[in-house]
CSV table of C-alpha atoms and ligand atoms in Angstrom, one decimal:
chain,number,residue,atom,x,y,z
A,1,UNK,CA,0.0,0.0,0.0
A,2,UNK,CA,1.1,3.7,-0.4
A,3,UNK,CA,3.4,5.2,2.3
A,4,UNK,CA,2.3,9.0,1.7
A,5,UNK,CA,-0.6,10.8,0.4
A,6,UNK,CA,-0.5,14.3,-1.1
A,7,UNK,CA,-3.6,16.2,-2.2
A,8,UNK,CA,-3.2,19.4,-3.9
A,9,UNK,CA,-6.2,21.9,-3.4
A,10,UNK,CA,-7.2,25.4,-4.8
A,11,UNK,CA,-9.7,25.8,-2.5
A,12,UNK,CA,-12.5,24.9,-5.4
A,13,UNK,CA,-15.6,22.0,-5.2
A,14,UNK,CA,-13.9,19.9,-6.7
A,15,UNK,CA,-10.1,19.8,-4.9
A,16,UNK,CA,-12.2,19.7,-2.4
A,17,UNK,CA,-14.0,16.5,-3.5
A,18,UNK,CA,-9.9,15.2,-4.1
A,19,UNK,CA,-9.5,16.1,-0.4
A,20,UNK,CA,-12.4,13.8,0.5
A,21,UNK,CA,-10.9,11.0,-2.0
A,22,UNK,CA,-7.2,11.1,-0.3
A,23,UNK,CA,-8.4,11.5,3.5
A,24,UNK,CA,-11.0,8.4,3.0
A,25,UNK,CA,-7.8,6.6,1.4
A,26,UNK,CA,-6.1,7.6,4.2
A,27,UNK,CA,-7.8,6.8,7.0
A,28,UNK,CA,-8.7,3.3,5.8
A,29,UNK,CA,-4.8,2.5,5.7
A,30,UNK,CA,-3.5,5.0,8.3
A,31,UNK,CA,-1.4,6.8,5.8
A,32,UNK,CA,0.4,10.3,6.8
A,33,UNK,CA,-1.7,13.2,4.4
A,34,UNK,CA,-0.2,16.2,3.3
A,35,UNK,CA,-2.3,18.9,1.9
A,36,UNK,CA,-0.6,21.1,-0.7
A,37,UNK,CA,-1.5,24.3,-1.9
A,38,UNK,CA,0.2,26.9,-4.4
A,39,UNK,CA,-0.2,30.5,-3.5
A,40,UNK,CA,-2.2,32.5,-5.9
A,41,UNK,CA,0.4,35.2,-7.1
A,42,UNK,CA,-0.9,36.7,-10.9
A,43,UNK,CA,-3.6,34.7,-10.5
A,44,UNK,CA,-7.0,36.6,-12.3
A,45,UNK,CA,-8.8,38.5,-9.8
A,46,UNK,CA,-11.8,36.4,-11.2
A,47,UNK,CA,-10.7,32.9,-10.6
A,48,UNK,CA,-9.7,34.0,-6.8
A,49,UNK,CA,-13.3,35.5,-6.6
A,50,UNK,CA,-14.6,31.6,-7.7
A,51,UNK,CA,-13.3,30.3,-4.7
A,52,UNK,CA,-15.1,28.1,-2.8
A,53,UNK,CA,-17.2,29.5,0.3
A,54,UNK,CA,-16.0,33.1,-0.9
A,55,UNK,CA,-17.9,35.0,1.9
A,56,UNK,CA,-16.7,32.9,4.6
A,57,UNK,CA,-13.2,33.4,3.4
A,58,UNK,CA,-13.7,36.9,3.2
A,59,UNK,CA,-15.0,37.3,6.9
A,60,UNK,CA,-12.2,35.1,8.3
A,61,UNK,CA,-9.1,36.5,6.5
A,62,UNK,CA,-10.6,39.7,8.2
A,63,UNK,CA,-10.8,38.6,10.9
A,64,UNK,CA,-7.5,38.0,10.8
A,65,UNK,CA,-5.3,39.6,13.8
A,66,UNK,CA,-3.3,42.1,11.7
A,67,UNK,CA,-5.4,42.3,9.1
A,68,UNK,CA,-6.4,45.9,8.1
A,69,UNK,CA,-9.2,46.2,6.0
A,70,UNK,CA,-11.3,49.4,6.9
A,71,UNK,CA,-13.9,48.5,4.1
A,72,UNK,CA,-13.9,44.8,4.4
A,73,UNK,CA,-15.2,43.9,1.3
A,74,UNK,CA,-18.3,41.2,0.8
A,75,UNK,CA,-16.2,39.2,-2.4
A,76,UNK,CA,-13.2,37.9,-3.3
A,77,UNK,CA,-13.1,39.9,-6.3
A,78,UNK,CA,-14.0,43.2,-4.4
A,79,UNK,CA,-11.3,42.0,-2.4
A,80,UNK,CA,-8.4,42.1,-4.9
A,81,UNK,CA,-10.4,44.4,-7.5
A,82,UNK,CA,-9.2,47.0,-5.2
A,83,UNK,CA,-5.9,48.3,-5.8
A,84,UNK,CA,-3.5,47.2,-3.2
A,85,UNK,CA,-0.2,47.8,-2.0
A,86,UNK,CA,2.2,45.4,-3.2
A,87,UNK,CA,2.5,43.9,0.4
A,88,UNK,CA,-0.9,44.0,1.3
A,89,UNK,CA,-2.2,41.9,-1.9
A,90,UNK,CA,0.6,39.3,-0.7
A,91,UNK,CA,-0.6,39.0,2.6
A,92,UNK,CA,-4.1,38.6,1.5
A,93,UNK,CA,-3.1,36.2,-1.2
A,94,UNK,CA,-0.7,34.4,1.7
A,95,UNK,CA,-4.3,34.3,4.2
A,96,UNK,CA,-6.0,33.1,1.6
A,97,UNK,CA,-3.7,30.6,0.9
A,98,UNK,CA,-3.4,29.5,4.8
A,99,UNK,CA,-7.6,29.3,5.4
A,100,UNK,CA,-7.7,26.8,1.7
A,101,UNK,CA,-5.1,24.5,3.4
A,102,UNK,CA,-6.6,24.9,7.1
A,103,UNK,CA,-10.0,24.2,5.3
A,104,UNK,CA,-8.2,21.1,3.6
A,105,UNK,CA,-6.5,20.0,6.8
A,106,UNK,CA,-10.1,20.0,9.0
A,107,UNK,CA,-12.2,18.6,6.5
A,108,UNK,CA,-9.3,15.6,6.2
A,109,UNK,CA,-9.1,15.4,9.9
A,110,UNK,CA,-13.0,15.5,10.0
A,111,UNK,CA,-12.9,12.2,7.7
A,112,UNK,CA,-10.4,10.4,10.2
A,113,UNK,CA,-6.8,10.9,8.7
A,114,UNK,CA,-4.6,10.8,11.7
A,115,UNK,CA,-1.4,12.8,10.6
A,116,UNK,CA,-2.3,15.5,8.3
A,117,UNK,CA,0.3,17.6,7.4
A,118,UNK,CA,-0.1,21.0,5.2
A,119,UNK,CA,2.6,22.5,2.6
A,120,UNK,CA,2.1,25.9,0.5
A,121,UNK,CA,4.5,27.1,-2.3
A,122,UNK,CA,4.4,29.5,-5.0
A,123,UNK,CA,5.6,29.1,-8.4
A,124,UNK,CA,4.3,27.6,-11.8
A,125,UNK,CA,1.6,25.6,-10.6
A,126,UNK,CA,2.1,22.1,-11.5
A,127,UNK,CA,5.6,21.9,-10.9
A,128,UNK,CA,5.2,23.5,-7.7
A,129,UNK,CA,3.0,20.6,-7.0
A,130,UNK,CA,5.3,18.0,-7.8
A,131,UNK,CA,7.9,19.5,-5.8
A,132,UNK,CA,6.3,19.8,-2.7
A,133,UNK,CA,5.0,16.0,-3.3
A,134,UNK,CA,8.1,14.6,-3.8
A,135,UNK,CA,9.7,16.6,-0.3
A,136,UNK,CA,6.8,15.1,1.7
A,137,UNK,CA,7.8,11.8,0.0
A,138,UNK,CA,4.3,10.9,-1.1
A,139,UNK,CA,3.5,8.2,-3.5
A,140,UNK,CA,0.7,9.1,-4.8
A,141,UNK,CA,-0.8,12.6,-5.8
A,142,UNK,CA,-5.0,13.2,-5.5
A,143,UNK,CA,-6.1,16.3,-7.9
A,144,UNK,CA,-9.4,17.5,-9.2
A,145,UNK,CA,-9.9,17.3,-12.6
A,146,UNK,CA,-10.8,21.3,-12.7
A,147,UNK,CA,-10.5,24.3,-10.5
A,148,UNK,CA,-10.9,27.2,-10.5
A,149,UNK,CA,-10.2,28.2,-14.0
A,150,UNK,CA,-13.4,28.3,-16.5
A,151,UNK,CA,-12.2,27.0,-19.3
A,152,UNK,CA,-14.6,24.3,-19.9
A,153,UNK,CA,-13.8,24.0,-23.2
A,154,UNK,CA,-10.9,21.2,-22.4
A,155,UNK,CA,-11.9,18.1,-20.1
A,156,UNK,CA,-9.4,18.3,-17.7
A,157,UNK,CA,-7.6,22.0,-16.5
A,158,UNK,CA,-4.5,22.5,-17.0
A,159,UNK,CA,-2.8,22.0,-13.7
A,160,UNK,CA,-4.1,18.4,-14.0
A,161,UNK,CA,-2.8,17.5,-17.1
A,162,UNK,CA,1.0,18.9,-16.4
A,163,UNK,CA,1.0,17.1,-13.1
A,164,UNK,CA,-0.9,13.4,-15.0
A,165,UNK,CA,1.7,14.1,-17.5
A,166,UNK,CA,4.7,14.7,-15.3
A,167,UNK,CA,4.6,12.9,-11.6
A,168,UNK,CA,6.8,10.3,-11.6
A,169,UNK,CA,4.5,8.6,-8.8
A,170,UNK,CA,0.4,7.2,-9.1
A,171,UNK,CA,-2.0,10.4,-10.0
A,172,UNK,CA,-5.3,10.3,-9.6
A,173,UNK,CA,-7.7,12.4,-10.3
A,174,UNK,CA,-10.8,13.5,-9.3
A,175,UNK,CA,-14.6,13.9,-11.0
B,1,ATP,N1,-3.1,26.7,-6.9
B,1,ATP,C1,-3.2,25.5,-6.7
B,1,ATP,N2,-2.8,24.9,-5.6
B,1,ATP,C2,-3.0,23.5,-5.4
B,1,ATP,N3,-3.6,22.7,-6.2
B,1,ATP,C3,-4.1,23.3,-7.3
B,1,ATP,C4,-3.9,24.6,-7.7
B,1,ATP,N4,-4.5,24.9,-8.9
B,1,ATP,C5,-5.1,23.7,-9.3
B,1,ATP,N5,-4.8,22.7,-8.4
B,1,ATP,C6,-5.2,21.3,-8.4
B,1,ATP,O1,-5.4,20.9,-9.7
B,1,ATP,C7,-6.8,20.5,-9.9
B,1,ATP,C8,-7.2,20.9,-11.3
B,1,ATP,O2,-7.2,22.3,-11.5
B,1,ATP,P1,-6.8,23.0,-12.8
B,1,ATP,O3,-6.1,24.4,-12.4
B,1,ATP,O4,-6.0,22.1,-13.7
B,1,ATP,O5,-8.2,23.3,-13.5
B,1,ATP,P2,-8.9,24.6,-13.9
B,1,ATP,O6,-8.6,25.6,-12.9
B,1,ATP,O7,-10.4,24.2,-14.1
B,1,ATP,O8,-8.3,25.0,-15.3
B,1,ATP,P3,-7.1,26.1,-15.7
B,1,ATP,O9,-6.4,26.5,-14.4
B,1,ATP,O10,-6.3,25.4,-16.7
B,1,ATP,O11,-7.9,27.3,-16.2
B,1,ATP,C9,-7.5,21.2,-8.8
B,1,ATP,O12,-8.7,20.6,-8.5
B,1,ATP,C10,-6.5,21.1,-7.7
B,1,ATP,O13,-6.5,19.7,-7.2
B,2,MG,MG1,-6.7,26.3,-12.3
């Protein structure tokens, strides 16, 4: 059986629904988790507004100790619509970033996988990805077919297919 799991999330349904996948597999054959996320630097303001839960998120990153948002806005894309300060936009991205992998982390947790680890990077997606994989020695990736992106157009987004065509270990991916 495997000896490390990695899941990559972007915070959408359907990472999500990979999360679900690797913590069940997990779990069953008490298998140490890491949950991997890449931070969203140059991202489109748009696909950071698809995020999953995007109120929520709002409210807790400003919530956030530290945190100074006089008009807290009520979407992600109000959020970073808003021109920012260089260092503020990377702390918000950085937040962000922490409450997809904390959300990750608990829901795995939630589904009984004992020693759940998280990782974040930054970086061209996909390779990022296969990176942190590798340094948390897992031996099989989990990945959602799509994200946040709305290309529909191709069947599986782009992320997917660079890390299917690239990891050296077992992918699988997620409907
Ligand atoms: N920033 C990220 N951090 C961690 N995992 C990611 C990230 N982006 C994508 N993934 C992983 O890859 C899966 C597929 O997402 P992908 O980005 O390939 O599709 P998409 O967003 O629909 O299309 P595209 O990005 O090509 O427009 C996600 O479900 C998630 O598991
Ligand atoms: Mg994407």
């Amino acid at each position: 059986m495997k000896q490390h799991i990695f899941v990559a999330t972007d915070g959408s349904d359907t990472a999500m629904r990979a999360v679900d996948l690797a913590a069940e597999i997990a779990a069953k054959f008490d298998v140490p988790l890491t949950v991997g996320h890449v931070l969203h630097f140059g991202r489109p303001a748009e696909e950071l507004a698809r995020m999953a839960d995007v109120e929520h998120m709002v409210e807790r990153v400003g919530k956030t100790p530290g945190v100074n948002l006089p008009n807290l806005p009520d979407t992600m894309l109000n959020l970073f619509a808003e021109t920012r300060a260089g260092d503020e936009s990377i702390r918000l991205i950085t937040l962000v970033g922490d409450d997809i992998l904390q959300r990750g982390a608990d829901r795995a947790k939630d589904l009984g996988a004992k020693t759940v680890k998280t990782s974040s990077s930054q970086g061209d997606t996909a390779d990022a990805i296969l990176d942190m994989a590798q340094e948390a020695g897992a031996d099989m990736i989990v990945i959602g077919h799509r994200g946040l992106g709305r290309l529909k157009r191709a069947v599986l987004g782009s992320v997917a297919q660079k890390v299917l065509n690239h990891a050296e270990c077992t992918v699988v991916s997620v409907r």
